Coordinates of C-alpha atoms and ligand atoms in Angstrom, one line a residue:
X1 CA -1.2 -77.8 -204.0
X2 CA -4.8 -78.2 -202.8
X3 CA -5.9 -82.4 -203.8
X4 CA -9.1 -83.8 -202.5
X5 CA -9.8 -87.4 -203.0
X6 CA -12.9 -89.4 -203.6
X7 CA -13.6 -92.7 -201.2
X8 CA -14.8 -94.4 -198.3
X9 CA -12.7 -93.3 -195.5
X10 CA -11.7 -95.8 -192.8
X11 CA -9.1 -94.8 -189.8
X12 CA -8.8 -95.3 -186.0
X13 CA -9.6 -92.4 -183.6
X14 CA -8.5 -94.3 -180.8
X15 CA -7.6 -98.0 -179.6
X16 CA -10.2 -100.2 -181.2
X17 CA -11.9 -103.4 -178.5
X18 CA -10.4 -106.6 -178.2
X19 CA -12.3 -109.4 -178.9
X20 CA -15.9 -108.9 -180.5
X21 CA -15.7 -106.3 -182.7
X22 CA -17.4 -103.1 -181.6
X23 CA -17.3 -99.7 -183.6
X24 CA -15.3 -98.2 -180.5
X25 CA -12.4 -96.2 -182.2
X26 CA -13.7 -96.7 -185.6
X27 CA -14.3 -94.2 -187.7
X28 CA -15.5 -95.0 -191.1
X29 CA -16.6 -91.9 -193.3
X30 CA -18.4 -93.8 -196.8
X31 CA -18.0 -91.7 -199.7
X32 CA -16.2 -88.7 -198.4
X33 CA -14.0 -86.3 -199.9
X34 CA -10.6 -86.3 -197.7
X35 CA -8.9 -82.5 -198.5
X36 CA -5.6 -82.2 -198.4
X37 CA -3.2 -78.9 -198.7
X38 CA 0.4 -78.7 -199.0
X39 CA 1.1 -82.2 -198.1
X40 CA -1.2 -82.7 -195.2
X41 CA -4.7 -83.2 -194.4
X42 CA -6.7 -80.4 -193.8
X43 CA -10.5 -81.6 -193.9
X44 CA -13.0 -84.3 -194.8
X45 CA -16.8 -84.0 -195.9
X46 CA -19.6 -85.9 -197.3
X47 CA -19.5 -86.0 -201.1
X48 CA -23.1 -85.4 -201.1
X49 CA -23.1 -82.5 -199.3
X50 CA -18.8 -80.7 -200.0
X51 CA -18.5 -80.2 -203.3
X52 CA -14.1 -79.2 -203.9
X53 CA -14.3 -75.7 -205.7
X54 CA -12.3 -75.6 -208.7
X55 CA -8.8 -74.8 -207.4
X56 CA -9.0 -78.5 -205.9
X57 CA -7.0 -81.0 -208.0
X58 CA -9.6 -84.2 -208.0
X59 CA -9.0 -87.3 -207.0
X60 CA -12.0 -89.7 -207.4
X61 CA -11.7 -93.2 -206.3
X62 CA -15.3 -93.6 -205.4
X63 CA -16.3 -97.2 -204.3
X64 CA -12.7 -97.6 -203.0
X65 CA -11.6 -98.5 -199.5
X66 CA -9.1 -95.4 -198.3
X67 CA -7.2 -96.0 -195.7
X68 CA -3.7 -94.4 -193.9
X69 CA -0.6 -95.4 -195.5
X70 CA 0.4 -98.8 -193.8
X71 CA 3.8 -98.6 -191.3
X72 CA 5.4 -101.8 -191.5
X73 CA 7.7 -101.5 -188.2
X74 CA 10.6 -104.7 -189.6
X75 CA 11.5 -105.3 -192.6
X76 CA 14.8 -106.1 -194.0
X77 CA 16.1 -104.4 -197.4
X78 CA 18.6 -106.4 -198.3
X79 CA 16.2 -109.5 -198.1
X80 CA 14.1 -109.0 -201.1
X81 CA 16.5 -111.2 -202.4
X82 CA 15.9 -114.3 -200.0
X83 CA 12.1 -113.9 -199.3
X84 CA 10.9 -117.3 -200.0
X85 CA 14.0 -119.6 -199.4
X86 CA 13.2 -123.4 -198.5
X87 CA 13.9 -125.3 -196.2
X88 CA 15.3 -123.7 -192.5
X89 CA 15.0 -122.9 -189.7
X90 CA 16.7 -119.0 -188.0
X91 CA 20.0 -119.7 -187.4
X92 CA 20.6 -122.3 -191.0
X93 CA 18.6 -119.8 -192.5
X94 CA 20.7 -116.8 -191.5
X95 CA 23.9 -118.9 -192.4
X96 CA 22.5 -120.5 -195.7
X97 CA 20.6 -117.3 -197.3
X98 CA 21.0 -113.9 -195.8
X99 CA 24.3 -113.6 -194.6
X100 CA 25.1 -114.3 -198.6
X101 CA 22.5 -112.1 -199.6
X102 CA 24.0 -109.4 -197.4
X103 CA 27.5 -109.8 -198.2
X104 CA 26.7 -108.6 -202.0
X105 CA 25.8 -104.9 -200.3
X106 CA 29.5 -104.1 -200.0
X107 CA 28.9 -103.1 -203.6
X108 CA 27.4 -99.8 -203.6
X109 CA 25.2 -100.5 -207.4
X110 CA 24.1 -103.7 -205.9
X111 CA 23.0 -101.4 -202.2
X112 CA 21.7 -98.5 -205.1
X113 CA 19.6 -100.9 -206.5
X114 CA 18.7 -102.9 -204.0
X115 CA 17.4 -99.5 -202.3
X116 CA 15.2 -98.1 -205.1
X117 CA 13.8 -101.6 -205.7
X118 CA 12.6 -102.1 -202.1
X119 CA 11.2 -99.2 -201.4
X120 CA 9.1 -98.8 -204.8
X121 CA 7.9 -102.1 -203.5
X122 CA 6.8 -101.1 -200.0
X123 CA 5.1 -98.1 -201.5
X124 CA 3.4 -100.8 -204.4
X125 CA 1.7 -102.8 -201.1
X126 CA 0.5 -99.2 -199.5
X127 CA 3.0 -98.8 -197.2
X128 CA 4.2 -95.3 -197.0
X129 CA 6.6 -95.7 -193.6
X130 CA 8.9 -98.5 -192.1
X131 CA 11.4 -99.6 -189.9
X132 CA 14.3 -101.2 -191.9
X133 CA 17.3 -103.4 -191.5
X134 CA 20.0 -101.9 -193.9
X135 CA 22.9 -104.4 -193.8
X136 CA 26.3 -103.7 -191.9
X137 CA 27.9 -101.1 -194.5
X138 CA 27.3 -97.9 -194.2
X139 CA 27.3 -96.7 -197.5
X140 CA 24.3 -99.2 -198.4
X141 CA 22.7 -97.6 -195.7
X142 CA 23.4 -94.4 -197.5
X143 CA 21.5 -95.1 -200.5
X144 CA 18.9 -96.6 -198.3
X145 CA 18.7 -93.0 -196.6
X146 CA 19.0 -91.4 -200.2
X147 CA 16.1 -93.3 -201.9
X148 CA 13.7 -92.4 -198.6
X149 CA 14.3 -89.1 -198.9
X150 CA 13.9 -88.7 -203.2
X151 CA 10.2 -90.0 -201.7
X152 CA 10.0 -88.0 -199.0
X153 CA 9.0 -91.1 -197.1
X154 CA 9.1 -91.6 -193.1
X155 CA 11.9 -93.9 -192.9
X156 CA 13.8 -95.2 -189.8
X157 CA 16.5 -97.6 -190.3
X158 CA 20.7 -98.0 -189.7
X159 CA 23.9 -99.7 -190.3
X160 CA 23.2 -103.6 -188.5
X161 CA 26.0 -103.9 -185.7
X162 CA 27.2 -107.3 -185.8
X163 CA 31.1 -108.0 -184.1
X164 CA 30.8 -111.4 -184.0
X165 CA 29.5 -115.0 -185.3
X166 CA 29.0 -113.1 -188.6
X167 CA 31.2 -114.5 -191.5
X168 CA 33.4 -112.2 -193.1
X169 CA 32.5 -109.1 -194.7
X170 CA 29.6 -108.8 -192.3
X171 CA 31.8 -107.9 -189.3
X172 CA 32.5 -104.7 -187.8
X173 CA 34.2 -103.9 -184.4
X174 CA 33.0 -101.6 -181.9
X175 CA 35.4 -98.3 -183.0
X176 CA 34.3 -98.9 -186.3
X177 CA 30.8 -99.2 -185.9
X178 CA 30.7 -96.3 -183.5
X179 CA 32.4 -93.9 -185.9
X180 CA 30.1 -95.2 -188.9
X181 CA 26.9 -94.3 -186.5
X182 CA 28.2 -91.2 -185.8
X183 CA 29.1 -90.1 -189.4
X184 CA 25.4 -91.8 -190.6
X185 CA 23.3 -89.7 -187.6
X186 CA 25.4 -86.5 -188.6
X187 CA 24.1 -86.8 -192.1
X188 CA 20.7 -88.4 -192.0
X189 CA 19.3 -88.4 -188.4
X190 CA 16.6 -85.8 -188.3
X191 CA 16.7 -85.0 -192.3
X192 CA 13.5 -84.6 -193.7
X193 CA 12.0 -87.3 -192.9
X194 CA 14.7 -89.7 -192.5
X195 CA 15.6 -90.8 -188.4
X196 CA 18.3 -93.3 -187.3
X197 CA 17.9 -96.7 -185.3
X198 CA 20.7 -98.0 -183.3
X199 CA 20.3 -101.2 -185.3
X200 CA 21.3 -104.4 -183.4
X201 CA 21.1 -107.2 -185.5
X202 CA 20.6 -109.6 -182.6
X203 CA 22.1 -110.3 -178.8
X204 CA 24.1 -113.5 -180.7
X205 CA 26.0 -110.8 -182.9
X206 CA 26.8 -108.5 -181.1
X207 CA 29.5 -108.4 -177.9
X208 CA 28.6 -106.7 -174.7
X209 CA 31.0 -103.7 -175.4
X210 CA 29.0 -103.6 -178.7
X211 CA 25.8 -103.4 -176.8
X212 CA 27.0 -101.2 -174.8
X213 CA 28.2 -98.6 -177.1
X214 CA 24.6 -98.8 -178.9
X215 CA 23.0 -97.7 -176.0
X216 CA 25.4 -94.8 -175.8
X217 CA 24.2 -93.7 -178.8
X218 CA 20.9 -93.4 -177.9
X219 CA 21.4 -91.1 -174.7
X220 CA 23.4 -89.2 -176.9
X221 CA 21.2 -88.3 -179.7
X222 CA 17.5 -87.2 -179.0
X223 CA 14.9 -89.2 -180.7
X224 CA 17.2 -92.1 -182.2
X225 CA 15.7 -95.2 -182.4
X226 CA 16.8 -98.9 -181.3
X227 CA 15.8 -102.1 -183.4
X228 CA 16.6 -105.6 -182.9
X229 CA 15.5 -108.8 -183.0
X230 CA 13.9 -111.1 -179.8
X231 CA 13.0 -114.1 -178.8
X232 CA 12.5 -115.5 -181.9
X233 CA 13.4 -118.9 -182.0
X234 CA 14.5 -122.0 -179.5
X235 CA 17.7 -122.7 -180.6
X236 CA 18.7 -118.7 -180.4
X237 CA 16.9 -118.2 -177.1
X238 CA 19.4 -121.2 -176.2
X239 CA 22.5 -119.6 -177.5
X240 CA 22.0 -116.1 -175.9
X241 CA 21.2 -117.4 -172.5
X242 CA 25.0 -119.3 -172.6
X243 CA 26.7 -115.9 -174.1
X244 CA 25.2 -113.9 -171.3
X245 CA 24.7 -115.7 -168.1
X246 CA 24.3 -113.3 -165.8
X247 CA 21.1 -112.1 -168.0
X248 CA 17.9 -113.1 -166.3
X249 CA 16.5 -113.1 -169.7
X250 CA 16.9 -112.8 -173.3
X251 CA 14.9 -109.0 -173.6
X252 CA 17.3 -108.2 -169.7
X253 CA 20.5 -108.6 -172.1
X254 CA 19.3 -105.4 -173.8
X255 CA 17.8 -103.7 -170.6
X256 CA 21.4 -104.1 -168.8
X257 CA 22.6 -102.7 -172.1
X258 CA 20.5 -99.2 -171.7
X259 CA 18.5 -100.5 -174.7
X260 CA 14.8 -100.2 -174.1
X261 CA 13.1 -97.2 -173.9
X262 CA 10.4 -96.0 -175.9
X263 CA 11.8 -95.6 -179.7
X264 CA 13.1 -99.8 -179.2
X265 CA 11.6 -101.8 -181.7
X266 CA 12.0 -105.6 -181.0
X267 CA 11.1 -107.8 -183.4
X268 CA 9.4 -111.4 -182.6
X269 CA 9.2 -111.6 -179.2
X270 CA 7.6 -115.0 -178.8
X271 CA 10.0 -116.4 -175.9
X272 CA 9.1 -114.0 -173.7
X273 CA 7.8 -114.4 -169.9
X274 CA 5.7 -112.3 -167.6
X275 CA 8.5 -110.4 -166.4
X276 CA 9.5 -109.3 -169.8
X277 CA 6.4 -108.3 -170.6
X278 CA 6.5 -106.3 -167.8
X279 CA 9.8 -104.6 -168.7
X280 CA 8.5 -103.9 -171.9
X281 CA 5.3 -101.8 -170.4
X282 CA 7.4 -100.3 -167.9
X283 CA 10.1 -99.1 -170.6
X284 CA 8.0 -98.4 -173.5
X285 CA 9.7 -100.9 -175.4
X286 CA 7.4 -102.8 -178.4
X287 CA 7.1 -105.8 -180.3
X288 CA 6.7 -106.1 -183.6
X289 CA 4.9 -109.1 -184.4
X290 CA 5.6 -110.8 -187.6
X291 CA 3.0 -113.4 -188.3
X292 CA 4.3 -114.4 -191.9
X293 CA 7.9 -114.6 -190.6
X294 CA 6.9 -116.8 -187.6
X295 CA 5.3 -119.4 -189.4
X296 CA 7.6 -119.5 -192.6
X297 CA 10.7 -120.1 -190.5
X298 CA 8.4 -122.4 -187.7
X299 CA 9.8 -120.1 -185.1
X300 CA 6.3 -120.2 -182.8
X301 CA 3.0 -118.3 -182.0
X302 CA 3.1 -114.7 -181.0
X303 CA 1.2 -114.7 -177.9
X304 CA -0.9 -111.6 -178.5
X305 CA -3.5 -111.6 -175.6
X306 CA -0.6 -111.9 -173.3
X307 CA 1.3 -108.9 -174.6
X308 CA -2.4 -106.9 -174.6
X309 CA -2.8 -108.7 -170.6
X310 CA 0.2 -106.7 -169.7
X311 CA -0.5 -104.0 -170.9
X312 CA 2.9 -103.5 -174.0
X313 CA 2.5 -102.2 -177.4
X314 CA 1.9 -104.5 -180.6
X315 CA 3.1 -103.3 -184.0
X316 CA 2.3 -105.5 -187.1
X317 CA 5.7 -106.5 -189.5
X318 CA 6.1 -108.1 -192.7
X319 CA 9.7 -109.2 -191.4
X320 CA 10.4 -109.9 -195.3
X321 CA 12.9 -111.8 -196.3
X322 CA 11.8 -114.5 -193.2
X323 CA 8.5 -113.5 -193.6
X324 CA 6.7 -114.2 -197.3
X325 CA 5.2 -110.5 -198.1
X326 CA 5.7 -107.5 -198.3
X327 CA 1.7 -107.0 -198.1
X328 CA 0.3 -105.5 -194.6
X329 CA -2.7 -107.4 -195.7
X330 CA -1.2 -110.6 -196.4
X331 CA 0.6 -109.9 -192.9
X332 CA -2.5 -109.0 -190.9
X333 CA -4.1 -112.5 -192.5
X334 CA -1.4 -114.4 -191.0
X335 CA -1.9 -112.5 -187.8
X336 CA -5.5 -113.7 -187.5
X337 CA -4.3 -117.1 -188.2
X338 CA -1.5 -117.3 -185.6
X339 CA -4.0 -115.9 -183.3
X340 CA -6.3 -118.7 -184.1
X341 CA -4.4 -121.3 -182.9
X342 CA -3.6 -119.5 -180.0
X343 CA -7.6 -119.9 -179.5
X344 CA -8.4 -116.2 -180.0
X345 CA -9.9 -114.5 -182.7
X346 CA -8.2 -111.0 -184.1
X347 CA -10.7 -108.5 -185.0
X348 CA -10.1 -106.6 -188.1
X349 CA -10.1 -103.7 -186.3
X350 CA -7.5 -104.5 -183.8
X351 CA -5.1 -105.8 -186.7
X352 CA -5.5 -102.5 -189.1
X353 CA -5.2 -100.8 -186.1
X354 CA -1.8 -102.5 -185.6
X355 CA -0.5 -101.3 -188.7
X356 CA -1.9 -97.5 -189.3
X357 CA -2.7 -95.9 -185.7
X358 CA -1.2 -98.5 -183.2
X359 CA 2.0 -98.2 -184.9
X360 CA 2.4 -94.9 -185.0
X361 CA 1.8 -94.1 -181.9
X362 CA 4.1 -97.3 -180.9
X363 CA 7.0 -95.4 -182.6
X364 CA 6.0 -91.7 -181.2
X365 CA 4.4 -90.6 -184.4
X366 CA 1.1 -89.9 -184.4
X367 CA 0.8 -86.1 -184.7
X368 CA 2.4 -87.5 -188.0
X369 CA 0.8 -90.5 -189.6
X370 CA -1.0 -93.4 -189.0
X371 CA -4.5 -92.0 -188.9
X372 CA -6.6 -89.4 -191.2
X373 CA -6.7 -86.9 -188.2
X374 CA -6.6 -83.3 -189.5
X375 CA -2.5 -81.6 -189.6
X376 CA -1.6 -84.9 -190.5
X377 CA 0.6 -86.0 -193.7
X378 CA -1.1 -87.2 -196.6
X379 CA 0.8 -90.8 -196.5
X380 CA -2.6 -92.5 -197.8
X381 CA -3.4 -95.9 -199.6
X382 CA -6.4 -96.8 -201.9
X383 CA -7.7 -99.7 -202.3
X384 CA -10.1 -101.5 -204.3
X385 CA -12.5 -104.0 -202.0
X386 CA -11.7 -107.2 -204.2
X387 CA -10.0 -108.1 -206.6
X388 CA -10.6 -111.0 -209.2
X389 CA -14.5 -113.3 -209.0
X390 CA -14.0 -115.1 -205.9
X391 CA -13.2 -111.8 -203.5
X392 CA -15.6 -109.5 -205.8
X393 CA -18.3 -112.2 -204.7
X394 CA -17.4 -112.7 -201.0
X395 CA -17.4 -108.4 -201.3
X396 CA -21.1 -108.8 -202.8
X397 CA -22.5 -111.2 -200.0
X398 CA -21.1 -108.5 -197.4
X399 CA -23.1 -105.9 -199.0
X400 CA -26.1 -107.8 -199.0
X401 CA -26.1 -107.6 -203.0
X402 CA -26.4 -111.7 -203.2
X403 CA -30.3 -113.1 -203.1
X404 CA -31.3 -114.5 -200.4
X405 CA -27.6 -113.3 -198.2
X406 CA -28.5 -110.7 -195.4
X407 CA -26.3 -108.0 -195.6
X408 CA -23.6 -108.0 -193.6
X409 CA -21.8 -105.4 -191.2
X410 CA -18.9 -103.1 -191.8
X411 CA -16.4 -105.5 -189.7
X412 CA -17.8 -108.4 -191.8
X413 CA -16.9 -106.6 -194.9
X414 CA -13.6 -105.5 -193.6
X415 CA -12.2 -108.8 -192.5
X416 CA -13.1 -110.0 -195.6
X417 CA -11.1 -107.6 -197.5
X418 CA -8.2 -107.9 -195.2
X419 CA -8.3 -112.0 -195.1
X420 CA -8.9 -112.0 -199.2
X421 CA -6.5 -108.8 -200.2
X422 CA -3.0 -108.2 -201.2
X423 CA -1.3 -105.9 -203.6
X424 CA -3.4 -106.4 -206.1
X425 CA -6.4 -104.6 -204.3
X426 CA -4.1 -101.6 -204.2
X427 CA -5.1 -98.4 -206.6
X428 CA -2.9 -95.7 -205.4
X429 CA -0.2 -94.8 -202.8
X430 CA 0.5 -91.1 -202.1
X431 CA 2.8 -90.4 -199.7
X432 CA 2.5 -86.2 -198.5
X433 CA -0.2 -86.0 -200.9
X434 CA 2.0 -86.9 -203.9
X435 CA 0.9 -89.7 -206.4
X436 CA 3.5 -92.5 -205.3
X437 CA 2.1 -95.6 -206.8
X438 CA -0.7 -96.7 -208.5
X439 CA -3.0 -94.6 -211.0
X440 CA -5.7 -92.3 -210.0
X441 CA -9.0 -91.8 -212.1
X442 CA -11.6 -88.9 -212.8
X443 CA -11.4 -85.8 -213.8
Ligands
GUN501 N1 17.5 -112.7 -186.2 C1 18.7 -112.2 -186.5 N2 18.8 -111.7 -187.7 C2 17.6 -111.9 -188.3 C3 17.0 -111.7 -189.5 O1 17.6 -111.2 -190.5 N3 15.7 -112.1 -189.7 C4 15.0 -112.6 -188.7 N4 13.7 -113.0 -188.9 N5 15.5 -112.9 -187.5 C5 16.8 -112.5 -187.3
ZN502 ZN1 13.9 -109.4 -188.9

């Protein structure tokens, strides 16, 4: 199936500057027709000059914004049905909303549904590939798998392990969990595009023998991943530094444990210090920041300049249900935000970056996605540059199509679109060149 589409191609080539935005590692092809055969990208030319023969299904979505597929590296599934609960802080809010929520995914129609619904959602905000908390049962994490792959979207994600301070129904024992990981990485791990995480819910919830058998997994079984959760909040900071004493540090609970390497995927990591930083660069460990998350549930400021300093990887998260979107947008918004009161301003090109390229190359998957490189799959989102009068006339100023308003540059017009957009700018999802979401238009 040979598809070209029609649009102004933005990607990363490389790791864009921090700070004042520069074009280094941008690469921004207006009005290009990106080629794509069997599923992957195989060229990209001017339209005024390439003109797709007639064996090219065409795709045009001229005047739009096309960028790669967004990878949002945490999110929970089961949490769709949370996002946007008042009133608490982590640990109430664990205790008050989402170990409820959770407990309903015993019911495998309830885990069915809650599967299809969030990843039709994901791919409705142009995200094509994530990192996902299923909840403690395996067979929700079955249909979790089994929706992915009717998709064919790049999905990591596994059974939470949680042995303790869970309430009941959301507790498993180490035996148990270990022969459920097992059974889950026999069928899914490595299937299409489906891969397993050694899914920790948190240091608080799981025992050291727990820990212990999660990081067995991992030497055991090439390429699995490991997600948790980090330094997210005070109070939890508080209550893993009594459970494990002889820690030096929250992030050194999962390094004794065998648990950072280069597929980990920590989530939060505010409460961290120089030495963790450290540990992270060292193992190839990353956060995922989760700007909407942090401030919804007041659990602090991502210190992002730090994390650059020393020299660790930075993935962008929605972290839905604690954080309040499922947009990358919305998320990258907040991230400027958080940064702000930090005193430092996030370029645009460092934040997309963060969620297309940075990511996948975070997560080891860059020869796969994350960029518009040539060989790569066709995960893709279009967008529209505004939506609704007050965005359409920001959009207008940047183009210099406003009297008596200099035009502005690309980065101006970017930000813009990033600070101002959502899923309503979105105008098509494919995912390995196959109509996902959205609608297409021409011929
Ligand atoms: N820490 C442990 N579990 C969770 C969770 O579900 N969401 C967030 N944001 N933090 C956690
Ligand atoms: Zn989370």
């Amino acid at each position: 199936m040979k598809l070209a589409l029609r649009a102004d191609l933005l990607d990363f080539t490389a790791t864009p500057s921090w700070g004042s935005p520069t074009m280094d590692g941008v690469r921004f092809r207006p009005d290009h027709w990106l080629l794509v055969d069997g599923g992957r990208i195989v060229g990209a030319g001017p339209a005024a000059t390439l003109a797709p023969g007639p064996d090219w299904q065409r795709h045009d979505h001229r005047g739009r914004l096309l960028l790669p597929g967004f990878i949002d590296t945490h999110v929970h599934c089961p949490q769709l049905d949370v996002i946007a609960s008042w009133g608490a802080g982590l640990l109430d809010w664990l205790e008050t909303y989402t170990f409820p929520a959770e407990q309903r995914f015993v019911d495998p129609d309830v885990a069915a549904d809650g599967a299809a619904r969030f990843l039709d959602a994901l791919l409705a905000h142009g995200t094509t590939a994530a990192v996902v908390f299923s909840t403690v049962h395996s067979a929700a994490t079955d249909a979790l798998f089994a929706a992915a792959q009717q998709h064919g979207m790049r999905l990591v994600t596994g059974k939470v392990l949680m042995d303790r301070h869970a309430p009941d129904g959301l507790r498993d024992d180490v035996a148990g969990a270990e022969r459920d990981c097992e059974a889950l990485i026999a069928r899914w791990h490595g299937q299409g595009r489906n891969t397993y995480a050694a899914t920790i819910r948190f240091a608080v919830t799981s025992t050291p023998e727990q820990l212990a058998m999660a990081g067995e997994l991992g030497r055991r079984h090439a390429g699995l991943y490991m997600q948790t959760h980090v330094a997210e909040n005070l109070d939890e900071v508080k209550w893993v530094a009594a459970l494990f004493p002889e820690a030096r540090s929250y992030l050194d609970v999962y390094h004794r444990a065998g648990l950072l390497h280069e597929r980990a995927v920590l989530a939060h990591g505010i409460w961290l210090d120089a030495h963790d930083r450290a540990l992270l660069r060292e193992t190839g460990a990353h956060i995922a920041h989760s700007p909407s998350s942090n401030l919804f549930l007041g659990s602090g400021l991502f210190d992002w300049q730090a994390a650059r300093d020393a020299g660790h990887r930075v993935s962008i998260a929605s972290d839905v249900g604690g954080g309040t979107s499922l947009s990358m947008l919305r998320t990258l918004a907040e991230a400027y935000k958080v940064q702000a009161l930090r005193g430092t301003r996030l370029n645009a090109w460092t934040a997309l970056h963060a969620a297309t390229r940075g990511a996948a190359e975070a997560l080891g998957l860059a020869h796969e996605i994350g960029h518009l490189g040539t060989g790569t799959l066709a995960d893709l989102a279009v967008w529209d540059w505004s939506h609704g009068p007050v965005a359409g006339h920001r959009d207008a100023v940047a183009r210099g199509a406003v009297p008596g308003l200099p035009a502005q540059d690309l980065h101006a017009r970017v930000f813009a679109w990033m600070t101002l957009g959502d899923e309503r700018n979105l105008a098509a999802t494919y995912v390995a060149g196959r109509l996902a979401a959205g609608s297409t238009r021409g011929p």
